[in-house]
């Protein structure tokens, strides 16, 4: 299946299917003098047989540990050592973190070279679309980066067969988020079809659905001036929990969404049946205990450096007026801390 | 005087006049919650009285020495320490190198914050326009960077009064380049008006002229796919000489232009009176000896990593068909080395 972005220019194609990697790559690589492959070392070890015809492979540390400035510069220097030209191509193969860091490398090497992202985790279906690149600083996640579009995204579902359960749960967190942003019908259907547990072979439909939702948001608001902010649903508290409890990203987003809906319920007369949602989430395997154990003062501290914040002592927070209708509110740090403490009782 | 860029969107204004810094800045800074000033430490010491009402000043190493990855990250971390938000403003005050590095910092902090460039050298009139940002790697100059437009450029001519002669000569190199790109009339007038020496009080007209030329080129070809490449006239050999002899950038460009015109003369029947040009350049103060002393094998080595190159063993080289008519040619490394050795005789 193919999707096409709908920007005013520089559009690209997102390919989604089983077993398409080499064939699709070749359509692109044949147009370039030199192609460099940046591959997550863990993915490389698991799928070495897929990469045998790649010339220049640069293996990078697994997952989020890649996203340091030191690793960024090491990869850039390796590309320069190998005499990369501005009209060469970089192919980034790995999960969301590899994509963030590899795309950042591509965006600043020689002021930007072409790149293709090959996501290998469920979660990456989120970060691979939208042209956000990033690395981390000690101050927080994704604080250094660029907006830079890939030339293509190749989503070979074969990679998923090797995903461990925690990766599936993490990836499914963003699928839940996208369904909630899409509307009541989408989230109800998702819950209904997965209420007996996550079966990875049945998830393709939801992945495709997530891609469409994401593409809609980023095509109307690439630079996150307005609508695209809503894709951060669950990410404000989520990033703080992720950092503090070393959680998988999508797992943390699910916890953050519970925080958002709890605030929505306080503002809009209990419109969400949080009790049912919580029992569903527990049943399919999410550990919600960090929401009970979190130090709310520490969480507020982390949330204070969120990129969405516009005023001191206020946190920009995304809630849902109803499913399909996100809102960005500003909530004072003291009110937010009180609400988060209150919420612990329902987990 | 004000110039306005003519992109299809995100245009900005270039202000050029004496004594306009604080008044013009205020028009912008009043729209932001927080403003951070990145200032070349040498410029800061020379003009401290101009900066007394600035809140948050980050002093950075003088000139090109700022453009390392370590300095880039140190400044970003300082901005993050001070809790910079995506809707804050960075003001970069210094010469071309400070502008390159400060703009790069602005372009990748929180995926890009607004910035204003305040050039303090003649040379910066070139780099401040066009939205190129850059830092260096051991492999060469400007190999890491982004394309990222400023929100304004404020060119306060008061800064020039303190420029040492080598800075004036360096800046004048780009003025000569722009005049040659503009056409025969421009370069003849420039030579005529400066044949008795460079008088800085008479240069404003040429600075303005240079800005206009630069703006024309970058507005029609921002990403250097085509026409903008011509602004690199003199830069191919120039960068190699700059690196090898530790020359000022504009001085090296002048030497590089002699190389370009020498090749033009070989290809197009001696259309340029190089002898007169060389004696003019010597008279106004340029030291041309590096062209005689250069190790051409070493120069070819440096030129081989130039971003303009598209093929191995060929150098992308900009020459002039006549004044006002630049051309990009590809010349084999062996032919180029032979020509450069031959040229030594006429210096």
Short mmCIF file of N, CA and C in Angstrom, two decimals, chain B residues 221-326:
data_model
loop_
_atom_site.label_atom_id
_atom_site.label_comp_id
_atom_site.label_asym_id
_atom_site.label_seq_id
_atom_site.Cartn_x
_atom_site.Cartn_y
_atom_site.Cartn_z
N UNK B 221 17.30 30.90 -5.82
CA UNK B 221 17.82 29.54 -5.66
C UNK B 221 18.35 29.33 -4.25
N UNK B 222 17.44 29.24 -3.29
CA UNK B 222 17.87 29.18 -1.89
C UNK B 222 18.75 27.98 -1.58
N UNK B 223 18.40 26.82 -2.13
CA UNK B 223 19.08 25.59 -1.73
C UNK B 223 20.30 25.26 -2.57
N UNK B 224 20.70 26.23 -3.38
CA UNK B 224 21.93 26.08 -4.15
C UNK B 224 21.86 24.93 -5.15
N UNK B 225 20.68 24.69 -5.68
CA UNK B 225 20.57 23.66 -6.70
C UNK B 225 21.19 24.14 -8.00
N UNK B 226 21.22 25.45 -8.19
CA UNK B 226 21.58 25.92 -9.51
C UNK B 226 22.33 27.26 -9.43
N UNK B 227 21.57 28.36 -9.58
CA UNK B 227 22.18 29.67 -9.73
C UNK B 227 23.02 30.09 -8.53
N UNK B 228 22.56 29.73 -7.31
CA UNK B 228 23.25 30.20 -6.12
C UNK B 228 24.69 29.69 -6.03
N UNK B 229 24.94 28.58 -6.71
CA UNK B 229 26.30 28.05 -6.74
C UNK B 229 27.30 29.11 -7.18
N UNK B 230 26.84 30.03 -8.03
CA UNK B 230 27.76 31.02 -8.59
C UNK B 230 28.33 31.97 -7.55
N UNK B 231 27.61 32.09 -6.42
CA UNK B 231 28.15 32.91 -5.34
C UNK B 231 29.43 32.29 -4.78
N UNK B 232 29.67 31.05 -5.12
CA UNK B 232 30.91 30.40 -4.69
C UNK B 232 32.09 30.74 -5.59
N UNK B 233 31.90 31.69 -6.51
CA UNK B 233 33.03 32.14 -7.33
C UNK B 233 34.23 32.44 -6.43
N UNK B 234 35.36 31.84 -6.75
CA UNK B 234 36.58 32.08 -5.97
C UNK B 234 36.68 31.24 -4.71
N UNK B 235 35.61 30.52 -4.36
CA UNK B 235 35.60 29.81 -3.08
C UNK B 235 36.23 28.41 -3.17
N UNK B 236 36.28 27.84 -4.35
CA UNK B 236 36.79 26.47 -4.47
C UNK B 236 38.27 26.46 -4.09
N UNK B 237 39.08 27.18 -4.87
CA UNK B 237 40.49 27.32 -4.49
C UNK B 237 40.61 28.15 -3.21
N UNK B 238 39.72 29.12 -3.05
CA UNK B 238 39.78 30.02 -1.89
C UNK B 238 39.75 29.27 -0.57
N UNK B 239 38.77 28.36 -0.39
CA UNK B 239 38.68 27.61 0.86
C UNK B 239 39.94 26.79 1.12
N UNK B 240 40.50 26.23 0.05
CA UNK B 240 41.72 25.42 0.21
C UNK B 240 42.89 26.31 0.69
N UNK B 241 43.03 27.49 0.08
CA UNK B 241 44.09 28.41 0.49
C UNK B 241 43.85 28.93 1.90
N UNK B 242 42.59 29.24 2.19
CA UNK B 242 42.22 29.75 3.51
C UNK B 242 42.66 28.77 4.60
N UNK B 243 42.35 27.50 4.35
CA UNK B 243 42.65 26.47 5.32
C UNK B 243 44.15 26.25 5.45
N UNK B 244 44.82 26.20 4.31
CA UNK B 244 46.23 25.86 4.31
C UNK B 244 47.10 26.99 4.85
N UNK B 245 46.77 28.25 4.46
CA UNK B 245 47.62 29.40 4.85
C UNK B 245 47.01 30.19 6.00
N UNK B 246 45.88 29.71 6.56
CA UNK B 246 45.18 30.42 7.64
C UNK B 246 44.91 31.88 7.25
N UNK B 247 44.36 32.05 6.07
CA UNK B 247 44.05 33.40 5.57
C UNK B 247 42.67 33.84 6.06
N UNK B 248 42.42 35.12 6.05
CA UNK B 248 41.06 35.63 6.22
C UNK B 248 40.22 35.19 5.01
N UNK B 249 38.94 34.94 5.27
CA UNK B 249 38.10 34.36 4.22
C UNK B 249 38.08 35.18 2.93
N UNK B 250 37.83 36.48 3.05
CA UNK B 250 37.68 37.32 1.85
C UNK B 250 39.00 37.47 1.10
N UNK B 251 40.09 37.46 1.82
CA UNK B 251 41.41 37.50 1.20
C UNK B 251 41.60 36.24 0.34
N UNK B 252 41.22 35.09 0.92
CA UNK B 252 41.34 33.82 0.19
C UNK B 252 40.43 33.81 -1.05
N UNK B 253 39.26 34.42 -0.93
CA UNK B 253 38.34 34.46 -2.07
C UNK B 253 38.96 35.25 -3.23
N UNK B 254 39.61 36.36 -2.90
CA UNK B 254 40.27 37.15 -3.95
C UNK B 254 41.31 36.30 -4.69
N UNK B 255 42.08 35.55 -3.92
CA UNK B 255 43.08 34.66 -4.54
C UNK B 255 42.38 33.60 -5.41
N UNK B 256 41.28 33.08 -4.89
CA UNK B 256 40.53 32.07 -5.64
C UNK B 256 39.96 32.63 -6.94
N UNK B 257 39.54 33.90 -6.90
CA UNK B 257 39.00 34.52 -8.11
C UNK B 257 40.09 34.63 -9.19
N UNK B 258 41.31 34.96 -8.77
CA UNK B 258 42.41 35.01 -9.75
C UNK B 258 42.54 33.64 -10.43
N UNK B 259 42.43 32.57 -9.62
CA UNK B 259 42.46 31.22 -10.18
C UNK B 259 41.35 30.98 -11.19
N UNK B 260 40.15 31.46 -10.85
CA UNK B 260 39.02 31.27 -11.76
C UNK B 260 39.23 32.01 -13.08
N UNK B 261 39.68 33.26 -12.97
CA UNK B 261 39.86 34.05 -14.20
C UNK B 261 41.01 33.49 -15.05
N UNK B 262 42.00 32.90 -14.38
CA UNK B 262 43.09 32.29 -15.14
C UNK B 262 42.55 31.14 -15.99
N UNK B 263 41.66 30.33 -15.39
CA UNK B 263 41.07 29.22 -16.15
C UNK B 263 40.14 29.76 -17.25
N UNK B 264 39.39 30.81 -16.92
CA UNK B 264 38.53 31.43 -17.94
C UNK B 264 39.37 31.87 -19.14
N UNK B 265 40.50 32.48 -18.85
CA UNK B 265 41.36 32.95 -19.94
C UNK B 265 41.86 31.81 -20.82
N UNK B 266 42.16 30.66 -20.17
CA UNK B 266 42.60 29.50 -20.94
C UNK B 266 41.49 28.98 -21.85
N UNK B 267 40.24 29.03 -21.31
CA UNK B 267 39.12 28.46 -22.08
C UNK B 267 38.59 29.43 -23.13
N UNK B 268 38.67 30.72 -22.83
CA UNK B 268 38.02 31.70 -23.69
C UNK B 268 38.99 32.79 -24.17
N UNK B 269 40.12 32.40 -24.67
CA UNK B 269 41.04 33.32 -25.35
C UNK B 269 41.36 34.60 -24.61
N UNK B 270 41.84 34.47 -23.39
CA UNK B 270 42.33 35.65 -22.66
C UNK B 270 41.37 36.83 -22.63
N UNK B 271 40.14 36.58 -22.24
CA UNK B 271 39.17 37.68 -22.22
C UNK B 271 39.41 38.66 -21.07
N UNK B 272 40.12 38.23 -20.04
CA UNK B 272 40.34 39.13 -18.89
C UNK B 272 41.77 39.65 -18.87
N UNK B 273 41.92 40.93 -18.54
CA UNK B 273 43.24 41.53 -18.40
C UNK B 273 43.73 41.25 -16.98
N UNK B 274 44.26 40.04 -16.80
CA UNK B 274 44.65 39.60 -15.46
C UNK B 274 45.82 40.40 -14.91
N UNK B 275 46.70 40.84 -15.80
CA UNK B 275 47.87 41.60 -15.35
C UNK B 275 47.46 42.87 -14.62
N UNK B 276 46.53 43.62 -15.21
CA UNK B 276 46.04 44.85 -14.57
C UNK B 276 45.33 44.54 -13.27
N UNK B 277 44.49 43.50 -13.30
CA UNK B 277 43.75 43.15 -12.09
C UNK B 277 44.71 42.82 -10.95
N UNK B 278 45.74 42.03 -11.27
CA UNK B 278 46.70 41.63 -10.24
C UNK B 278 47.42 42.85 -9.67
N UNK B 279 47.78 43.79 -10.54
CA UNK B 279 48.52 44.95 -10.00
C UNK B 279 47.57 45.85 -9.18
N UNK B 280 46.30 45.93 -9.58
CA UNK B 280 45.33 46.66 -8.76
C UNK B 280 45.19 46.03 -7.38
N UNK B 281 45.03 44.71 -7.35
CA UNK B 281 44.82 44.01 -6.07
C UNK B 281 46.03 44.17 -5.14
N UNK B 282 47.23 44.09 -5.75
CA UNK B 282 48.43 44.29 -4.93
C UNK B 282 48.46 45.71 -4.37
N UNK B 283 48.10 46.67 -5.23
CA UNK B 283 48.18 48.07 -4.81
C UNK B 283 47.26 48.36 -3.62
N UNK B 284 46.04 47.82 -3.65
CA UNK B 284 45.14 48.13 -2.53
C UNK B 284 45.43 47.28 -1.29
N UNK B 285 46.42 46.39 -1.38
CA UNK B 285 46.89 45.78 -0.13
C UNK B 285 46.83 44.27 -0.03
N UNK B 286 46.34 43.59 -1.06
CA UNK B 286 46.25 42.13 -0.96
C UNK B 286 47.61 41.47 -1.15
N UNK B 287 47.91 40.53 -0.28
CA UNK B 287 49.12 39.72 -0.41
C UNK B 287 48.80 38.52 -1.30
N UNK B 288 49.36 38.49 -2.49
CA UNK B 288 49.04 37.41 -3.43
C UNK B 288 50.04 36.25 -3.35
N UNK B 289 51.02 36.35 -2.46
CA UNK B 289 52.09 35.35 -2.43
C UNK B 289 51.61 33.91 -2.21
N UNK B 290 50.49 33.68 -1.46
CA UNK B 290 50.08 32.27 -1.31
C UNK B 290 49.84 31.57 -2.65
N UNK B 291 49.41 32.32 -3.67
CA UNK B 291 49.20 31.71 -4.99
C UNK B 291 50.50 31.21 -5.59
N UNK B 292 51.59 31.87 -5.23
CA UNK B 292 52.90 31.45 -5.74
C UNK B 292 53.45 30.29 -4.91
N UNK B 293 53.17 30.34 -3.62
CA UNK B 293 53.77 29.38 -2.69
C UNK B 293 52.97 28.10 -2.49
N UNK B 294 51.72 28.09 -2.95
CA UNK B 294 50.86 26.95 -2.61
C UNK B 294 51.40 25.63 -3.17
N UNK B 295 51.14 24.58 -2.39
CA UNK B 295 51.43 23.22 -2.85
C UNK B 295 50.16 22.74 -3.57
N UNK B 296 50.25 22.66 -4.90
CA UNK B 296 49.02 22.41 -5.67
C UNK B 296 48.43 21.03 -5.38
N UNK B 297 49.27 20.05 -5.07
CA UNK B 297 48.74 18.72 -4.72
C UNK B 297 47.87 18.81 -3.46
N UNK B 298 48.36 19.57 -2.49
CA UNK B 298 47.61 19.78 -1.26
C UNK B 298 46.29 20.51 -1.55
N UNK B 299 46.36 21.52 -2.42
CA UNK B 299 45.14 22.28 -2.76
C UNK B 299 44.09 21.37 -3.39
N UNK B 300 44.54 20.52 -4.34
CA UNK B 300 43.62 19.59 -4.99
C UNK B 300 42.98 18.67 -3.95
N UNK B 301 43.78 18.22 -2.99
CA UNK B 301 43.26 17.35 -1.92
C UNK B 301 42.11 18.04 -1.19
N UNK B 302 42.32 19.31 -0.78
CA UNK B 302 41.26 20.02 -0.07
C UNK B 302 40.03 20.24 -0.97
N UNK B 303 40.29 20.61 -2.21
CA UNK B 303 39.17 20.92 -3.11
C UNK B 303 38.33 19.67 -3.40
N UNK B 304 38.92 18.49 -3.23
CA UNK B 304 38.18 17.26 -3.52
C UNK B 304 37.02 17.03 -2.58
N UNK B 305 37.03 17.69 -1.39
CA UNK B 305 35.89 17.51 -0.48
C UNK B 305 34.89 18.66 -0.60
N UNK B 306 35.02 19.49 -1.63
CA UNK B 306 34.10 20.61 -1.80
C UNK B 306 32.67 20.12 -2.04
N UNK B 307 31.69 20.82 -1.44
CA UNK B 307 30.29 20.40 -1.54
C UNK B 307 29.74 20.50 -2.96
N UNK B 308 30.39 21.28 -3.82
CA UNK B 308 29.90 21.41 -5.20
C UNK B 308 30.23 20.20 -6.08
N UNK B 309 31.21 19.40 -5.67
CA UNK B 309 31.65 18.29 -6.52
C UNK B 309 30.55 17.24 -6.68
N UNK B 310 30.40 16.75 -7.90
CA UNK B 310 29.40 15.72 -8.16
C UNK B 310 30.03 14.39 -8.58
N UNK B 311 31.24 14.42 -9.07
CA UNK B 311 31.88 13.20 -9.57
C UNK B 311 33.25 13.04 -8.93
N UNK B 312 33.66 11.82 -8.75
CA UNK B 312 35.01 11.56 -8.25
C UNK B 312 36.04 11.98 -9.28
N UNK B 313 37.18 12.48 -8.82
CA UNK B 313 38.30 12.89 -9.69
C UNK B 313 37.99 14.11 -10.56
N UNK B 314 36.82 14.75 -10.29
CA UNK B 314 36.52 16.01 -10.96
C UNK B 314 36.16 17.06 -9.92
N UNK B 315 36.58 18.28 -10.17
CA UNK B 315 36.26 19.38 -9.26
C UNK B 315 35.22 20.28 -9.94
N UNK B 316 34.15 20.61 -9.20
CA UNK B 316 33.20 21.60 -9.70
C UNK B 316 33.81 22.98 -9.52
N UNK B 317 33.98 23.74 -10.60
CA UNK B 317 34.73 24.99 -10.52
C UNK B 317 33.94 26.09 -11.20
N UNK B 318 33.83 27.23 -10.54
CA UNK B 318 33.07 28.33 -11.14
C UNK B 318 34.02 29.31 -11.82
N UNK B 319 33.77 29.54 -13.09
CA UNK B 319 34.58 30.50 -13.85
C UNK B 319 33.66 31.56 -14.41
N UNK B 320 34.23 32.55 -15.09
CA UNK B 320 33.40 33.59 -15.73
C UNK B 320 33.57 33.53 -17.23
N UNK B 321 32.42 33.46 -17.92
CA UNK B 321 32.44 33.54 -19.39
C UNK B 321 32.81 34.96 -19.78
N UNK B 322 32.23 35.89 -19.05
CA UNK B 322 32.66 37.29 -19.03
C UNK B 322 32.15 37.84 -17.70
N UNK B 323 32.47 39.09 -17.34
CA UNK B 323 31.94 39.62 -16.09
C UNK B 323 30.41 39.59 -16.18
N UNK B 324 29.76 39.09 -15.12
CA UNK B 324 28.30 38.99 -15.12
C UNK B 324 27.77 37.67 -15.64
N UNK B 325 28.67 36.80 -16.17
CA UNK B 325 28.22 35.53 -16.74
C UNK B 325 29.01 34.34 -16.18
N UNK B 326 28.69 33.94 -14.94
CA UNK B 326 29.39 32.81 -14.35
C UNK B 326 28.97 31.48 -14.96
#
